[in-house]
Coordinates of C-alpha atoms in Angstrom, one line a residue:
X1 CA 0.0 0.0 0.0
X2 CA 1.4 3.1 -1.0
X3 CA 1.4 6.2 1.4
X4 CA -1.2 9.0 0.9
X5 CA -0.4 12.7 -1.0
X6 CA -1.7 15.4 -1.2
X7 CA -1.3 17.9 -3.6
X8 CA 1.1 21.6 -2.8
X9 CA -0.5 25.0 -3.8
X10 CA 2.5 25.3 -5.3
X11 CA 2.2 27.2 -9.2
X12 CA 4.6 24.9 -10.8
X13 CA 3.5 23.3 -13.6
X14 CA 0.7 20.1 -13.8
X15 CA 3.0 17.7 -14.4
X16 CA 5.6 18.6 -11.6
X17 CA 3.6 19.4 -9.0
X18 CA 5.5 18.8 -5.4
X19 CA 4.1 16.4 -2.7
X20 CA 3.6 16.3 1.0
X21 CA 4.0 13.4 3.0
X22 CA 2.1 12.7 5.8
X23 CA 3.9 12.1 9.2
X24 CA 2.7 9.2 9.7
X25 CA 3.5 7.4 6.6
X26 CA 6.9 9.1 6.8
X27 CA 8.9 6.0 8.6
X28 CA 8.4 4.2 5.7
X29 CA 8.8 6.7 3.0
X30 CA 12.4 6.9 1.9
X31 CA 12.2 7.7 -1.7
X32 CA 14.6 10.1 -3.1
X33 CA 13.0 13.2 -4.9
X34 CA 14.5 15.5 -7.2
X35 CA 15.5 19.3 -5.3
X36 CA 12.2 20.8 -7.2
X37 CA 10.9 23.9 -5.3
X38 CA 7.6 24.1 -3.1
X39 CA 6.0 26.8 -1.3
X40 CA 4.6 27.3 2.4
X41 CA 2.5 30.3 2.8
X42 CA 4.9 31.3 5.8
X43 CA 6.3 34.6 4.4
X44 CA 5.4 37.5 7.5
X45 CA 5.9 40.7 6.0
X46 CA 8.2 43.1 7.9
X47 CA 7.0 43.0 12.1
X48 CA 8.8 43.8 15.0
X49 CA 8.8 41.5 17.7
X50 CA 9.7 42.2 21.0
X51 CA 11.2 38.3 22.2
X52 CA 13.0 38.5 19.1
X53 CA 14.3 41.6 19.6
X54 CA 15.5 40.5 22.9
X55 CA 17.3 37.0 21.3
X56 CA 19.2 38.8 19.0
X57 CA 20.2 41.4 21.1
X58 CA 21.9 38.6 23.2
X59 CA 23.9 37.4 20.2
X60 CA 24.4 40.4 18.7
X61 CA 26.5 41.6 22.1
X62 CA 29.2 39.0 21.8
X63 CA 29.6 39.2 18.1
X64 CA 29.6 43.1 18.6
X65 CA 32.1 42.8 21.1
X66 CA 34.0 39.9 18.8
X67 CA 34.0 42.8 16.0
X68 CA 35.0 45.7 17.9
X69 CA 38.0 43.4 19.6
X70 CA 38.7 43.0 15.5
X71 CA 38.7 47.0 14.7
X72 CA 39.7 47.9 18.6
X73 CA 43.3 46.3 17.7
X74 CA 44.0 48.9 14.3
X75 CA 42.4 51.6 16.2
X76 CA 44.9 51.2 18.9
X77 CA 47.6 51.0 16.3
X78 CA 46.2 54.5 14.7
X79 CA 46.2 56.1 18.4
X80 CA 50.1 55.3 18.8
X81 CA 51.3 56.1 15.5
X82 CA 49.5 58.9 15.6
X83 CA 50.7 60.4 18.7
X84 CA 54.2 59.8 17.0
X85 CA 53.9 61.8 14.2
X86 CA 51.5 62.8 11.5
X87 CA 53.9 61.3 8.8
X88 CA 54.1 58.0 10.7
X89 CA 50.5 57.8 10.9
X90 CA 50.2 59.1 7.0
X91 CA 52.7 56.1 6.1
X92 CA 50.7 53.6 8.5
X93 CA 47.4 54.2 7.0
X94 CA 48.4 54.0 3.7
X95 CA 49.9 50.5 4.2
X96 CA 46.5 49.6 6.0
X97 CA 44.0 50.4 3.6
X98 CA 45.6 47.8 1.5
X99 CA 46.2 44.7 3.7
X100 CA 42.2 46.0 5.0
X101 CA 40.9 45.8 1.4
X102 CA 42.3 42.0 0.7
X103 CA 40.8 41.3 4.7
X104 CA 37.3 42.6 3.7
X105 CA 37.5 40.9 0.5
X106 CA 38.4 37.7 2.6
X107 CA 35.9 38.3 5.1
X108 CA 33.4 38.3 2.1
X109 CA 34.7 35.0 0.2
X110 CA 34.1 33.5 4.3
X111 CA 30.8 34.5 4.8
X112 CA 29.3 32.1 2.7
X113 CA 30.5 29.4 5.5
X114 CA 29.2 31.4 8.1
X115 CA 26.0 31.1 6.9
X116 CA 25.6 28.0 5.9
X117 CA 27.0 26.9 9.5
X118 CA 24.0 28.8 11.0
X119 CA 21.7 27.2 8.3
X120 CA 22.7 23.4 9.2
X121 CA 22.9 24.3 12.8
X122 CA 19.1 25.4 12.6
X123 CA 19.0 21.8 11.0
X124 CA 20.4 20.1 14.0
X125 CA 23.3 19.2 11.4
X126 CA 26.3 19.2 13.5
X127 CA 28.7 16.8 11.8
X128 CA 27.7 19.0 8.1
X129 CA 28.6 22.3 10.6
X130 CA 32.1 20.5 11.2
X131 CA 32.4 19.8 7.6
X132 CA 31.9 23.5 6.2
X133 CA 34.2 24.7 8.9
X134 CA 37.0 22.6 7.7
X135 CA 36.5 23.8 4.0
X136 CA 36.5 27.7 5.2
X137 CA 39.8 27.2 7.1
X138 CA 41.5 25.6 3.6
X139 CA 39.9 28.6 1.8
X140 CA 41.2 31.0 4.5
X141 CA 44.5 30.1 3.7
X142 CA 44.3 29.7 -0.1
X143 CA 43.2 33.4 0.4
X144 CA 45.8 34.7 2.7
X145 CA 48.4 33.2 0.5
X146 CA 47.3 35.7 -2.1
X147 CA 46.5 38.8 -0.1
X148 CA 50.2 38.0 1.8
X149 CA 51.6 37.5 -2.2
X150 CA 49.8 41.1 -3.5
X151 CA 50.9 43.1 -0.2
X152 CA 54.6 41.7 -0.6
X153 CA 54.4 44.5 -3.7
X154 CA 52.8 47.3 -2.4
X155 CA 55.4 49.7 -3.4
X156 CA 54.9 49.1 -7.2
X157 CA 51.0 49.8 -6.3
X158 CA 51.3 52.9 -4.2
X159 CA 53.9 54.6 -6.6
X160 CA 51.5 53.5 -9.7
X161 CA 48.5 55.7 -8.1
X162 CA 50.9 58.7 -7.7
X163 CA 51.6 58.8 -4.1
X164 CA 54.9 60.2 -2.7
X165 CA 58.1 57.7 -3.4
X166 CA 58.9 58.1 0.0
X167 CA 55.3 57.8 1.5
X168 CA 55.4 54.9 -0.6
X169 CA 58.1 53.0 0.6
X170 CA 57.0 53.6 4.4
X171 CA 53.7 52.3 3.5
X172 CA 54.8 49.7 1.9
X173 CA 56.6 48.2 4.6
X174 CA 53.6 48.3 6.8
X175 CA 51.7 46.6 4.0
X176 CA 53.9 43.8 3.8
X177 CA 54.7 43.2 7.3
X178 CA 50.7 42.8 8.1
X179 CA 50.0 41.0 5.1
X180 CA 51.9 38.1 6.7
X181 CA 49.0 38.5 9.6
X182 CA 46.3 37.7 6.8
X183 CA 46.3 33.6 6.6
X184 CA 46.0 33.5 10.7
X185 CA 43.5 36.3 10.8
X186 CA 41.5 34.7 8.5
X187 CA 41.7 31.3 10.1
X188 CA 40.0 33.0 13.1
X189 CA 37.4 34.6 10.9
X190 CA 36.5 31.5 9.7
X191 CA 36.6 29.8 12.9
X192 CA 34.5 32.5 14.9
X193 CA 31.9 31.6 12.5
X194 CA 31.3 28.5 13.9
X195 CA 31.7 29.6 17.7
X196 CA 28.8 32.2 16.8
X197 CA 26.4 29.8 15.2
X198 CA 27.0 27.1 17.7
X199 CA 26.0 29.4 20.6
X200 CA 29.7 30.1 22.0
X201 CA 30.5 33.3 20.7
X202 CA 31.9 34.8 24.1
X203 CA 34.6 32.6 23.9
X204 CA 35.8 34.8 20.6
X205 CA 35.5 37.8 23.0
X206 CA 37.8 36.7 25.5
X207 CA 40.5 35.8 23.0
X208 CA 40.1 39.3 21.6
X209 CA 40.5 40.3 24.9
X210 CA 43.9 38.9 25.4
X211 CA 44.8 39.3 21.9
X212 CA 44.3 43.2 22.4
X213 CA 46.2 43.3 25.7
X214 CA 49.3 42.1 23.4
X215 CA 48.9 44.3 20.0
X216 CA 48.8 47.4 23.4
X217 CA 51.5 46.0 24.8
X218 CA 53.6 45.1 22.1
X219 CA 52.7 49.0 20.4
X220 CA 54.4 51.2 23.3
X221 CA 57.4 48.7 23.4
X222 CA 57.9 49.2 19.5
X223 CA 56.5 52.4 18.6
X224 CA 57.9 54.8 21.0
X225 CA 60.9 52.7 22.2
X226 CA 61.3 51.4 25.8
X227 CA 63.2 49.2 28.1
X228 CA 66.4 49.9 25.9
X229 CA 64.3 49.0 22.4
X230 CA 64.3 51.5 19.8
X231 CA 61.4 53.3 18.5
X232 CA 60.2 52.0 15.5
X233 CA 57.1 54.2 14.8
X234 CA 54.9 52.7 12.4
X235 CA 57.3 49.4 11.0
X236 CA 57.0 49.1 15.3
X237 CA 53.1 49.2 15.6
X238 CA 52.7 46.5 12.5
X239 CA 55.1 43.9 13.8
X240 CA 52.6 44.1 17.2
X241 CA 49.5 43.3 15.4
X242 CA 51.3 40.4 13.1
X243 CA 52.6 38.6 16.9
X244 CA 48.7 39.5 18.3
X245 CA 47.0 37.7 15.5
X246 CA 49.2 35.1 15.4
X247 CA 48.2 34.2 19.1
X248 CA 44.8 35.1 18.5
X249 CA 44.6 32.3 15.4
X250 CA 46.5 29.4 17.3
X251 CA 44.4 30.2 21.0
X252 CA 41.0 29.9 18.7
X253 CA 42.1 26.7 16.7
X254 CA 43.6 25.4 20.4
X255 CA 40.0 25.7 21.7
X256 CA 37.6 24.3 18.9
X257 CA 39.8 21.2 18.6
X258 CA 40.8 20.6 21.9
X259 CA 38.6 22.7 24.4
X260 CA 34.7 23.1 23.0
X261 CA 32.6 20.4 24.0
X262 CA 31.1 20.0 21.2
X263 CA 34.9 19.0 18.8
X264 CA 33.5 15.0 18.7
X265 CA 29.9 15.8 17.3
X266 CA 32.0 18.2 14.6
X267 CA 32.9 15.1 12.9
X268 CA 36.7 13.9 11.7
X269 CA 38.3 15.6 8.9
X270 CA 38.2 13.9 5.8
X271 CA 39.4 14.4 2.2
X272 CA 35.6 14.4 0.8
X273 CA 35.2 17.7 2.7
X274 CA 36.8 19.5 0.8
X275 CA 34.9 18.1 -2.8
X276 CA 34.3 20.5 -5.2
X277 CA 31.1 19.7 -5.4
X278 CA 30.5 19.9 -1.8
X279 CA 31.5 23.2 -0.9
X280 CA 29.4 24.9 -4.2
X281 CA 26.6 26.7 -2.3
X282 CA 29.2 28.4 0.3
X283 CA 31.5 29.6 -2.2
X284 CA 28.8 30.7 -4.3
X285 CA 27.3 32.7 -1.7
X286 CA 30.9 33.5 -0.8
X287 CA 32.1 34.7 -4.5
X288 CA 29.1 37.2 -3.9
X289 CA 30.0 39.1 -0.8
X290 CA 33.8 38.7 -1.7
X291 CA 33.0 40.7 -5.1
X292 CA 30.1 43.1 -3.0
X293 CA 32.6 43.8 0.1
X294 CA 35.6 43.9 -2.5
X295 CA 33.8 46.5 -4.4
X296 CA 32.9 48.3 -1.1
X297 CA 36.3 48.1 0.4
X298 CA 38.3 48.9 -2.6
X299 CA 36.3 52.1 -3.6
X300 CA 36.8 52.8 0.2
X301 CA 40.7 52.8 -0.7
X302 CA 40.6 54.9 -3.9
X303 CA 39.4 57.6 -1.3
X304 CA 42.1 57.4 0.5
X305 CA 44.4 57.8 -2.3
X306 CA 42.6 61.0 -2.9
X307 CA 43.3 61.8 0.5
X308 CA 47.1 60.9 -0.1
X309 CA 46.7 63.5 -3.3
X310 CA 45.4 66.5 -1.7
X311 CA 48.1 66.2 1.7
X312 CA 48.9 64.5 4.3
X313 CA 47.3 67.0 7.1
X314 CA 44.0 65.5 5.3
X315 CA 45.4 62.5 4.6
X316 CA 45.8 61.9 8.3
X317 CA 42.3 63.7 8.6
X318 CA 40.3 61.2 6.6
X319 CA 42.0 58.5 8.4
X320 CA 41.1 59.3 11.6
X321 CA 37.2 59.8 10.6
X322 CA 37.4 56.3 8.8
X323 CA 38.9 54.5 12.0
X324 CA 36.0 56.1 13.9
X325 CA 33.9 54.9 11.0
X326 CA 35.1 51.5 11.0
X327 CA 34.9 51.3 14.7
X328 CA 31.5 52.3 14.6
X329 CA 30.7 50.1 11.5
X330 CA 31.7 47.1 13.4
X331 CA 28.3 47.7 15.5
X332 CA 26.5 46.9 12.0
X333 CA 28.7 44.1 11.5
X334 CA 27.6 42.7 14.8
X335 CA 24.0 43.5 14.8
X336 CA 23.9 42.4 10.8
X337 CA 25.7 39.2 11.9
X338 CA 23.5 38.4 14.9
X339 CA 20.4 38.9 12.3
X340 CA 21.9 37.2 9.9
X341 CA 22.4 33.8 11.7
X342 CA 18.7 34.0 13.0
X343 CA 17.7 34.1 9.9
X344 CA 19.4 31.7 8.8
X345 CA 18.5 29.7 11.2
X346 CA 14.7 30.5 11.0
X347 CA 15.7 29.1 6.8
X348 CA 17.0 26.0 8.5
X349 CA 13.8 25.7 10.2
X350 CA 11.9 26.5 6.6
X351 CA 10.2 29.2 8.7
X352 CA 9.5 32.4 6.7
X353 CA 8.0 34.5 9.1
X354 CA 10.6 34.3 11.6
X355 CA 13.0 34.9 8.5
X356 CA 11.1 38.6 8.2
X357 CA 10.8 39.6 11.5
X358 CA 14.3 38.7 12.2
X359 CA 15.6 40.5 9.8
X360 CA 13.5 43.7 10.4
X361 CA 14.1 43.5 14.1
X362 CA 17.8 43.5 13.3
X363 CA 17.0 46.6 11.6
X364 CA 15.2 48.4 14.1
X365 CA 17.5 47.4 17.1
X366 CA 20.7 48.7 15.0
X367 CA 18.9 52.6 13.9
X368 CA 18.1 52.7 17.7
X369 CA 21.7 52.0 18.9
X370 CA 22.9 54.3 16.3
X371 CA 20.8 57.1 16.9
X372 CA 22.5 57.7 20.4
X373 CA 26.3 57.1 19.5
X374 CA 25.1 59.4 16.7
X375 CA 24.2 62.0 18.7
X376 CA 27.3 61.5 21.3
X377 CA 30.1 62.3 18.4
X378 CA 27.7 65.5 17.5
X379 CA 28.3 66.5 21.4
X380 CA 32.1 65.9 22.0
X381 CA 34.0 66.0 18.5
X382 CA 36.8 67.8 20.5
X383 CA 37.6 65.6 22.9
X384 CA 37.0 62.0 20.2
X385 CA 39.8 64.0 17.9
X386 CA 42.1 64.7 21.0
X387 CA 42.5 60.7 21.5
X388 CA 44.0 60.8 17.9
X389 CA 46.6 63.2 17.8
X390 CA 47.6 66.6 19.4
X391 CA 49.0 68.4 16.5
X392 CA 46.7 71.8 16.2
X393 CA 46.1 71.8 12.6
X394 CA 44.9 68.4 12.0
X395 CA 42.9 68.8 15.3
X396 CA 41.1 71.2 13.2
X397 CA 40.9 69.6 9.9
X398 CA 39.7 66.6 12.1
X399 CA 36.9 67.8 14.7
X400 CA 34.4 69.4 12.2
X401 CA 34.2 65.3 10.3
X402 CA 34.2 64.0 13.9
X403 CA 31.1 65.8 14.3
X404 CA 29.1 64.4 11.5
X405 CA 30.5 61.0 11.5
X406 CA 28.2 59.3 13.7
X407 CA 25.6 59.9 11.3
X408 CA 27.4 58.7 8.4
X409 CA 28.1 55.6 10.2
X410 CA 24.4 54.9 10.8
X411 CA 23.8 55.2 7.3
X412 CA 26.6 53.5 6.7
X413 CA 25.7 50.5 8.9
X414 CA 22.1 50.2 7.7
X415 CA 23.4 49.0 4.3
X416 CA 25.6 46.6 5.8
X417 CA 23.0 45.4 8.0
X418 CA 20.6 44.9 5.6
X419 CA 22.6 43.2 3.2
X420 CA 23.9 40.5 6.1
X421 CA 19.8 39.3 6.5
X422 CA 19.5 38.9 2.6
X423 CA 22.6 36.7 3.2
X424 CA 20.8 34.8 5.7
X425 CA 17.8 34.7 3.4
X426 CA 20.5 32.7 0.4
X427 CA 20.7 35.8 -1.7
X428 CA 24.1 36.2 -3.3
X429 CA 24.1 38.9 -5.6
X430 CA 21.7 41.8 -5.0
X431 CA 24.0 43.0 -2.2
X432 CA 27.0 42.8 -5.1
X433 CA 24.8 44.8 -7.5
X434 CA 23.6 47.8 -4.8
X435 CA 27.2 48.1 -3.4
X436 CA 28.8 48.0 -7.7
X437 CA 26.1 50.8 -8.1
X438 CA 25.9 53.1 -4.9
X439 CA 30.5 52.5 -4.3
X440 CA 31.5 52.7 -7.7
X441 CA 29.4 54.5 -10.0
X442 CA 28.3 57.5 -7.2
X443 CA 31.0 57.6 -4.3
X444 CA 34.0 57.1 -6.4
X445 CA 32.9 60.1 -8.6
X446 CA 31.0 62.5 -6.0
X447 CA 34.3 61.9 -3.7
X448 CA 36.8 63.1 -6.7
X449 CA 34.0 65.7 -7.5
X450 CA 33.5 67.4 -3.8
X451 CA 37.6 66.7 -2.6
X452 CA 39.5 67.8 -5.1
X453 CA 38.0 70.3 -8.0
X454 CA 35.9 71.7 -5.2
X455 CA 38.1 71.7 -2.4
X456 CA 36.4 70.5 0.5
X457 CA 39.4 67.8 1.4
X458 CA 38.7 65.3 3.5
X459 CA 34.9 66.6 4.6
X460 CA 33.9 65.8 0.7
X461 CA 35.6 62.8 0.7
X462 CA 33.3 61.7 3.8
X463 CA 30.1 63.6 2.3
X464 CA 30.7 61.0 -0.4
X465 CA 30.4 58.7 1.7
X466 CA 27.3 59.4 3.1
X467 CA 25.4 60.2 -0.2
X468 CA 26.6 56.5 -1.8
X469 CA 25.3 54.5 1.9
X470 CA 21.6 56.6 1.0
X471 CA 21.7 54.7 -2.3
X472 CA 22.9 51.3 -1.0
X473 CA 20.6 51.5 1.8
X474 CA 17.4 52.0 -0.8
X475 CA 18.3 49.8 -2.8
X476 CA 18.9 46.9 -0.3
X477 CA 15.6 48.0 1.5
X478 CA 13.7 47.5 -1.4
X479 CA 14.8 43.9 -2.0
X480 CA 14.3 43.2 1.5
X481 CA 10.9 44.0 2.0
X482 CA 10.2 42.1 -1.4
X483 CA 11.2 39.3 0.0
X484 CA 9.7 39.3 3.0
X485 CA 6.3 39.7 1.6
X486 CA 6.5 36.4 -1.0
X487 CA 5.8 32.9 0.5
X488 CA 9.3 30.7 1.6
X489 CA 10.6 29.0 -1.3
X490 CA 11.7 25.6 0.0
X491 CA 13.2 22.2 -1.9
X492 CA 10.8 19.0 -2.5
X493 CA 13.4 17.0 -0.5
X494 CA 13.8 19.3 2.2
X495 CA 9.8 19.5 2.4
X496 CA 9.4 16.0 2.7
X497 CA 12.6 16.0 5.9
X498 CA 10.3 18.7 7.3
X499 CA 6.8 17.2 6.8
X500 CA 8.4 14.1 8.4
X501 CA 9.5 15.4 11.6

């Protein structure tokens, strides 16, 4: 006797119309089905919701914290260097914007894993969590190889965009001596991934921790000279954060293999792991971001070199508003992270409602946090500017961007935010096309427009900014909320798993 159907809603066509099984029949039903798509009318428009609000809030503060920890460690470096000299920090920032292009773009080509971690987690896949893992930590390193490869001839790039020769070669030291830190730093990128969607991500938090304490430590032994060492200024504060990520990579490998109670259920490495095949949907979601975050990242750098162009009082200017940026950018990250695996996990679950009011919620809880820090840097851009440097006359290029750079962030953020929950919803490449259209074809342009022919300097350059997050965030928005209001797309096979359970 053969089990009884029923027939979906879905409008496929006649002859390939998906089927439901019943639970009880589902025992016995073990035929394989072709991945054909069904729908579940489970799609809940955008809602707030205040429990939710509450359970991401509680992973979004570790992974906040995780990010900051991330930024906290270059901030720090820009601090130092700064209070050196405003060629030192000049040099240093210009060797950082290229290492922190190939990290983004890394950071991108890994998220892929990261979701798909979250997804099979929301499965109760464990041993296929353990498996992605494994494959993100061979791509980290295939990546660093590169990024350490490319950064190894930074001169050549830095001279071929017309900076100073020797602004150039001090950069390009910095560049090459951090680009070693890029295969371990992205090791524990890929690795914090898995700590987040498995429900652990303090322990990320208190490895920053320590790996912070080192980078300080380390940076007023090098940089200014002490106990008998001599002060290396910038070439100093670089070798600090290479030995701090190296300890921050080997404590979080140390602990998922050896330490997290949960190593056994992850499975055994194997050779089949790493199949082609097996790892197409994370690098295809990863390819995505990579090229969306590249795009962002690198357009981010062109305005630097602008910066480099016009001086290096606003050189050193524009570099000081972007660390505050990227500081505060970090909160996107975190809250866009923490939305991003719930919903994720919610896609696991084949639940689209949850899916929309995560992501909205994500929304809402980021524009409120933002609001305040907003309106703190509009309060005190004096005394943010004064932790960078005391020279008076980039004090004063500085404070007025201060001022208006909490605001920018927010904008900023939301597009990042937003883009994170269509990652959670599978999307690969609407965030690519928003970030190729708002970065490249209105920042880069507005930001040569208002810096250089119309002399605003580093404000313009940040006003840029600003205008290309407005398009980004519409954009994103847009696809958001038309996804939220369309019923859950789901496969036949995975239909049948989740009729059956």
């Amino acid at each position: 006797m053969s089990p009884p159907r029923r027939r979906s809603n879905s409008p496929m066509s006649p002859n390939s119309r998906p089927t439901t099984i019943s639970p009880r029949w589902s025992g016995c039903w073990r035929r394989k089905t072709p991945p054909i798509a069904t729908e579940r009318d489970v799609s809940g428009g955008l809602r707030l919701d205040g429990r939710e609000a509450v359970a991401l809030t509680r992973l979004a503060l570790p992974i906040i914290m995780a990010r900051i920890g991330l930024t906290l460690m270059l901030v720090v470096d820009n601090m130092i260097v700064g209070h050196f000299g405003t060629g030192a920090l000049a040099g240093f920032s210009l060797g950082l914007v290229l290492v922190q292009t190939m990290q983004t773009i890394g950071l991108g080509l890994l998220l892929g894993g990261m979701v798909e971690i979250s997804a099979a987690y929301g499965r109760g896949a464990t041993e296929e969590c353990g498996r992605i893992w494994r494959r993100s930590l061979l791509y980290a390193l295939v990546i660093g190889a590169g990024a350490v490869a490319v950064a190894d001839r930074a001169e050549g790039i830095f001279l071929a965009l017309g900076q100073d020769p020797a602004l150039a070669a001090e950069a390009a030291w910095v560049a090459a001596v951090i680009g070693w830190s890029l295969p371990p730093m992205l090791c524990y990128i890929a690795s914090i991934g898995l700590l987040e969607a498995t429900g652990r991500p303090y322990v990320g938090v208190v490895l920053l921790a320590a790996a912070n304490l080192i980078n300080l430590g380390l940076n007023l032994l090098l940089v200014h000279g002490a106990l008998g060492l001599p002060a290396l200024g910038a070439e100093g504060s670089a070798l600090a954060t290479l030995a701090a990520r190296l300890a921050l990579a080997g404590g979080t490998l140390f602990y998922i293999l050896r330490l997290m109670p949960e190593r056994r259920s992850l499975g055994r490495g194997r050779w089949s792991d790493h199949g082609w095949r097996a790892g197409r949907r994370q690098r295809r979601l990863g390819y995505a971001e990579g090229m969306s975050m590249g795009i962002e990242s690198g357009s981010f750098a062109l305005l630097t070199v602008f910066a480099g162009q016009i001086g290096a009082v606003q050189l050193a200017a524009y570099t000081i508003a972007v660390n505050i940026n990227m500081m505060l950018f970090m909160l996107a990250v975190g809250v866009g992270g923490a939305a991003a695996v719930r919903v994720a996990q919610a896609r696991g679950r084949h639940d689209g409602g949850a899916m929309a009011r995560s992501g909205a919620t994500g929304l809402a809880v980021f524009s409120l946090l933002m609001l305040g820090v907003a309106l703190l840097f509009l309060a005190v851009p004096g005394a943010v500017t004064a932790l960078y440097t005391g020279d008076p006359a980039l004090a004063a290029a500085t404070a007025p961007i201060v001022a208006l750079i909490g605001f920018v962030a927010w904008i900023d953020g939301a597009q990042r935010v937003i883009a994170n929950i269509l990652r959670g919803y599978g999307e690969a490449w609407a965030p690519t096309t928003s970030h190729l259209v708002s970065y490249v074809a209105v920042m880069v342009p507005a930001a040569w427009a208002l810096s250089l022919p119309l002399g605003l300097g580093a404000l313009g350059l940040i006003l840029a900014i600003a205008l290309a997050s407005v398009v980004a965030t519409g954009l994103l928005l847009a696809r958001f909320r038309y996804l939220a209001a369309r019923p859950l797309l789901i496969p036949r096979e995975q239909e049948i798993t989740w009729a059956s359970s």
